[in-house]
Coordinates of C-alpha atoms in Angstrom, one line a residue:
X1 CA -39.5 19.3 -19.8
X2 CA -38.9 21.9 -22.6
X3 CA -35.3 24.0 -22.8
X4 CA -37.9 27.0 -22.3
X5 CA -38.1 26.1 -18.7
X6 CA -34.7 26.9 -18.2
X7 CA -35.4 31.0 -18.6
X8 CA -38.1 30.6 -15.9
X9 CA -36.4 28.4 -13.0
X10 CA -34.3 28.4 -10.4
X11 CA -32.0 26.5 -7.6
X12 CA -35.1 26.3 -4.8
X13 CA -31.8 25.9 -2.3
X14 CA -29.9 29.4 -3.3
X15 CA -32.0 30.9 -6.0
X16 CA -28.8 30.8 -8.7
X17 CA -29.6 30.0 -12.1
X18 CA -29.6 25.9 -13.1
X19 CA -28.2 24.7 -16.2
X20 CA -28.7 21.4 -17.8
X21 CA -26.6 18.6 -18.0
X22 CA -26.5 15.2 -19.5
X23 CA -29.5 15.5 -21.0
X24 CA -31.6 12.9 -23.3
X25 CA -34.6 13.5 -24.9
X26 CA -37.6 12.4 -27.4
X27 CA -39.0 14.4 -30.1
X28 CA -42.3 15.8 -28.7
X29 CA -46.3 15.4 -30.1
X30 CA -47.1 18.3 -31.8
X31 CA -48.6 20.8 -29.9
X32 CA -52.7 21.2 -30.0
X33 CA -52.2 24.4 -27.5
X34 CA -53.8 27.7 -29.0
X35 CA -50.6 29.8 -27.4
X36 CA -47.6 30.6 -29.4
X37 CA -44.0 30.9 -28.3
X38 CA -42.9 33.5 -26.1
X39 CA -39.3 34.7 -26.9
X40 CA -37.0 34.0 -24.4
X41 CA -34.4 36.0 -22.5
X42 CA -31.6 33.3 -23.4
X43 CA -31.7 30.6 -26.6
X44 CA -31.1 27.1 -24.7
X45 CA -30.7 25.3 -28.0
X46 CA -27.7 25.7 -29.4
X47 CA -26.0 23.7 -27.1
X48 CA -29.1 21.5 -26.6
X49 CA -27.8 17.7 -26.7
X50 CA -31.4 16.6 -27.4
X51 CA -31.6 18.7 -30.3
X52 CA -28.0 17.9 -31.6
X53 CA -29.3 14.0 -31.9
X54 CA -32.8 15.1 -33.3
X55 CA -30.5 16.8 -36.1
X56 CA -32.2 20.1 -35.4
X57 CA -29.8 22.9 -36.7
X58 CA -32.2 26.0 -38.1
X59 CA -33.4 27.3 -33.9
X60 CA -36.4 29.9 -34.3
X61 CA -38.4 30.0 -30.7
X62 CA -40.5 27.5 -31.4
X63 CA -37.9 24.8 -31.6
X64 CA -37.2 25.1 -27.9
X65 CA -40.8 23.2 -28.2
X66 CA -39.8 20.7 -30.3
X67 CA -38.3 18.2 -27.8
X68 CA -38.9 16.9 -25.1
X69 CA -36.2 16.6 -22.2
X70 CA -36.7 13.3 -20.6
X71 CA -33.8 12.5 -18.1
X72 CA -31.0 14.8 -17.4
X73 CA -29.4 16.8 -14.5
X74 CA -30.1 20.6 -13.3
X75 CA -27.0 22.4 -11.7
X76 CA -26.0 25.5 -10.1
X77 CA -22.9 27.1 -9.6
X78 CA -23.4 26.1 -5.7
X79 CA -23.3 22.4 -7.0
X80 CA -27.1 22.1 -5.6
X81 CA -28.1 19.2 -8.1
X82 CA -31.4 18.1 -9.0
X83 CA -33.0 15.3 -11.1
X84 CA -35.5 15.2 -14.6
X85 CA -37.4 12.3 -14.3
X86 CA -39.2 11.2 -17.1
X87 CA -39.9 14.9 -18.2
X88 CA -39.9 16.3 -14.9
X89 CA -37.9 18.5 -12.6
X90 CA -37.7 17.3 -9.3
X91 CA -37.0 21.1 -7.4
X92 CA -38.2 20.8 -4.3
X93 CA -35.9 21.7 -1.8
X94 CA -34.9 18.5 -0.1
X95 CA -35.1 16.7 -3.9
X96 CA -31.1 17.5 -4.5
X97 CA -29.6 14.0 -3.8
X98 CA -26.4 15.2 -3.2
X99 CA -26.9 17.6 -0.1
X100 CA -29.8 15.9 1.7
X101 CA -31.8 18.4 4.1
X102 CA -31.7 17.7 7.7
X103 CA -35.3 16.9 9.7
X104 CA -34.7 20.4 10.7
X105 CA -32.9 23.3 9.1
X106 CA -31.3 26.1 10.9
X107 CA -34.3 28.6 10.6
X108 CA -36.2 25.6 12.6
X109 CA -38.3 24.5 9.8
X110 CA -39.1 20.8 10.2
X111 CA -39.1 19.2 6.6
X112 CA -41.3 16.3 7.8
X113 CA -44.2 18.4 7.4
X114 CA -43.7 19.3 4.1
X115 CA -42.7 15.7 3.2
X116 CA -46.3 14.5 5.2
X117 CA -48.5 17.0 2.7
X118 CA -46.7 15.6 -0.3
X119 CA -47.2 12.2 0.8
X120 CA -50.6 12.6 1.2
X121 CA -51.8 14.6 -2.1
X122 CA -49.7 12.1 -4.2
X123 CA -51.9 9.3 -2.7
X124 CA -55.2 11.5 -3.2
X125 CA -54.1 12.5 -6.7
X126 CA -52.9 8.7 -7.8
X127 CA -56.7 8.0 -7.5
X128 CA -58.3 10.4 -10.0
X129 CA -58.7 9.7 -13.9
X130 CA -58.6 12.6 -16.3
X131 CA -62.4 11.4 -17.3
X132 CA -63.5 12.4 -13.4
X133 CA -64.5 15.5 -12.4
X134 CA -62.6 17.4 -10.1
X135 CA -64.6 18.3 -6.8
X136 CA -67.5 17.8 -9.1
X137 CA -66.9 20.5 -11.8
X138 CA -66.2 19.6 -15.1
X139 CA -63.1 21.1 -16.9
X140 CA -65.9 23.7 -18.7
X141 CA -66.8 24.7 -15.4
X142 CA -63.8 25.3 -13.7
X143 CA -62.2 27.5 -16.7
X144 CA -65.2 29.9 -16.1
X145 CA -65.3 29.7 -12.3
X146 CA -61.0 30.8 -12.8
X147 CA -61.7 33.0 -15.1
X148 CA -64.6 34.8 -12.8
X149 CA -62.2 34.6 -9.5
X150 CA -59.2 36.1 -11.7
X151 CA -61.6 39.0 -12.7
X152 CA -60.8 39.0 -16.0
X153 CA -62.3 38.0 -19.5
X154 CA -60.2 35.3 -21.7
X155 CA -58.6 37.3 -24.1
X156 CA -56.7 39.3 -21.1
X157 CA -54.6 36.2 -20.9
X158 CA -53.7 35.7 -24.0
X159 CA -50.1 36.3 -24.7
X160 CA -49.6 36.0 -21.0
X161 CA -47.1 33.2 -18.6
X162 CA -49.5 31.8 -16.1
X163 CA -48.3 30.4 -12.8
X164 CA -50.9 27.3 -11.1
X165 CA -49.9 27.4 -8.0
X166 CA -50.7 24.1 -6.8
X167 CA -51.5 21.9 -9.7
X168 CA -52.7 19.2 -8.8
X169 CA -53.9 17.0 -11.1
X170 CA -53.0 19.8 -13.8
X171 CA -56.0 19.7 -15.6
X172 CA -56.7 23.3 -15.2
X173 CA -53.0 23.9 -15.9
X174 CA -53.6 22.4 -19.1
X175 CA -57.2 23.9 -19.5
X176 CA -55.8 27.8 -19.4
X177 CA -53.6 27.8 -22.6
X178 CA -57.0 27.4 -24.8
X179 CA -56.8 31.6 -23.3
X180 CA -53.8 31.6 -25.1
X181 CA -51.4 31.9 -22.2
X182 CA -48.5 29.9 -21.1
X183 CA -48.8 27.6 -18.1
X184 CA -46.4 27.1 -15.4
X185 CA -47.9 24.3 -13.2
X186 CA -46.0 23.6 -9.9
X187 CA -47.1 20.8 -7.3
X188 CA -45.3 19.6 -4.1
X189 CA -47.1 16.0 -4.9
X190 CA -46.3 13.1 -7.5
X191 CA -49.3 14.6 -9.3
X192 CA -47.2 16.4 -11.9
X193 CA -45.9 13.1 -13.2
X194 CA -48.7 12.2 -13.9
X195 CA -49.9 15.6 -15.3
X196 CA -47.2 15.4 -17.7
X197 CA -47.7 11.8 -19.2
X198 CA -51.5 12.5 -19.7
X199 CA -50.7 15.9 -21.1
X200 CA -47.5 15.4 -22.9
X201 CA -48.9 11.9 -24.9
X202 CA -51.3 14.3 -27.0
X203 CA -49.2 17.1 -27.3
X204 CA -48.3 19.5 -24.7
X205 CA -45.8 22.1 -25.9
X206 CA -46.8 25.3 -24.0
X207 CA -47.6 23.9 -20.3
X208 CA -45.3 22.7 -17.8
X209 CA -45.1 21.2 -14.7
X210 CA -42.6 21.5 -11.9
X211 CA -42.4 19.2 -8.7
X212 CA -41.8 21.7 -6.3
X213 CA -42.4 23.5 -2.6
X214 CA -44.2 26.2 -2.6
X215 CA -42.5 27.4 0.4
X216 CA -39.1 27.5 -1.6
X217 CA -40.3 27.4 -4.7
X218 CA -38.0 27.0 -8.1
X219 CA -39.1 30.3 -9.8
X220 CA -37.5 33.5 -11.0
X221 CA -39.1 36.4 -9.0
X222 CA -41.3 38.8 -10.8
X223 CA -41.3 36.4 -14.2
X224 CA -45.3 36.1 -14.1
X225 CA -48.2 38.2 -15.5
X226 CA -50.4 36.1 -13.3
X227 CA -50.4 33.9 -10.4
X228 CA -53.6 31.8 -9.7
X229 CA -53.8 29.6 -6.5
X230 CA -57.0 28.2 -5.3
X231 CA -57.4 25.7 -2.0
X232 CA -53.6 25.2 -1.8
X233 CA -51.6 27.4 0.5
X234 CA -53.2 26.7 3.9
X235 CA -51.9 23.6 3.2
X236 CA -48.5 24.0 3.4
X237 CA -47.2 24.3 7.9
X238 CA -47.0 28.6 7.3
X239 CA -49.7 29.9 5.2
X240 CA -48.6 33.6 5.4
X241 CA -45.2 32.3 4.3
X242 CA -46.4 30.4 1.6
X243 CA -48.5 33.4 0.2
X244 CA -45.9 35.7 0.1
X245 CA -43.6 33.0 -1.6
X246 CA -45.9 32.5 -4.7
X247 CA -46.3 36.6 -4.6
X248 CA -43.0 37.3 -5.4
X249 CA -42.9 35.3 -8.8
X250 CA -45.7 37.9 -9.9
X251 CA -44.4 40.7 -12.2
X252 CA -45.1 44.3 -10.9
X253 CA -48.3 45.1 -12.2
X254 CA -49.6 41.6 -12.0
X255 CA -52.8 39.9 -11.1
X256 CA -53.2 37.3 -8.7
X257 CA -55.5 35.3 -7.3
X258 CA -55.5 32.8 -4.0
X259 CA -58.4 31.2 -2.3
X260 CA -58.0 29.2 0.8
X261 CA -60.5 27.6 3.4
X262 CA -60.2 28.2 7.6
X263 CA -60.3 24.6 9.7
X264 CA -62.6 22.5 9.9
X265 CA -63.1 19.9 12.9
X266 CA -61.4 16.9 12.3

């Protein structure tokens, strides 16, 4: 996880603003991502641990990209806590060790669904190789097909912070900053771990992943210049909620883009 995160994310359990704590890190590849650094609202590194050890004292906005946060706590000021994992924040919801969520919660949600969908995309997603195709495109091929369904030629989204709704295996994540653009991928599965130790081996400074709920997702509303979710929400147990979740991470103005599928038998 980069400190650039931080200006993007939030407690999914109250929406406050997380700091980090007890952080340790790794100095990170350099990046082979075409995007550059998009100034932040607050600079994270001054009192960046990680950067402290590295001996890192000049801070310009690209040395939020220079390490890697590997372990370490996120807090709000409502003591929600959550966990970074081997470069990932763990923000889903029920993911806060210290304040467990019930089967149910008082709206009448019941967790175990969401908990069943994650359980079974991490098992579909611990199958794939980043040398397979995915539902039989290759990487070329899905960039154009996004690019078509987002109605909008490759230089629109340069500059831009991306949202991928729905990871997955993040290779598309990944695949959008050749645009230029800054990539938030989020996924309710164990796919992001493995999205970041593909990505982050060769040098991954501009796209980050998130294990998180859709349904209560981690994000700062109205942060995005585009939203892109394709076969994901109908997924989740409320569709319509899930929609107008992702929605309101999209900055006025915006462009956004959602596919999903109707049942099928069986």
């Amino acid at each position: 996880m980069k400190l650039r995160l931080l200006d993007w994310i939030v407690c999914p359990r109250c929406g406050e603003g997380l700091h980090l704590a007890d952080a340790r890190g790794m100095v990170a590849h350099p990046s082979q991502e075409a995007s550059s650094p998009i100034q932040c609202r607050q600079c994270y590194v001054a009192q960046s641990r990680p950067h402290q050890e590295a001996g890192i004292t000049e801070y310009d906005c690209s040395t939020c990209y220079d390490i890697e946060v590997m372990s370490g706590r996120l807090l709000c000021r409502h003591s929600h806590e959550f966990s970074i994992v081997r470069g990932v924040p763990k923000l889903s919801p029920g993911a806060a060790p210290r304040q467990p969520l019930a089967e149910k919660e008082a709206d009448g949600t019941d967790q175990s669904d969401q908990r069943a969908i994650a359980t079974s995309f991490s098992q579909e997603w611990a199958h794939f190789d980043y040398t397979d195709r995915t539902w039989s495109l290759e990487l070329q091929a899905r960039c154009a097909l996004a690019l078509r369904e987002l109605d909008c030629r490759p230089e629109a989204l340069n500059g831009k912070l991306l949202l991928d709704a729905g990871c997955g295996n993040g290779a598309l994540s990944r695949a959008f900053n050749r645009f230029g653009c800054e990539v938030v991928g989020i996924d309710i599965s164990d796919s992001v771990d493995k999205a970041f130790a593909h990505f982050a081996a060769t040098g991954n400074a501009r796209t980050h992943f998130i294990h998180g709920d859709l349904l209560c997702h981690p994000l700062r509303t109205g942060v995005f210049d585009v939203v892109y979710s394709s076969g994901v929400l109908h997924h989740n147990r409320d569709t319509r909620q899930a929609f107008f979740s992702i929605a309101s991470a999209l900055k006025p103005g915006g462009r956004m883009y959602v596919w999903v599928y109707h049942k099928r038998p069986g």
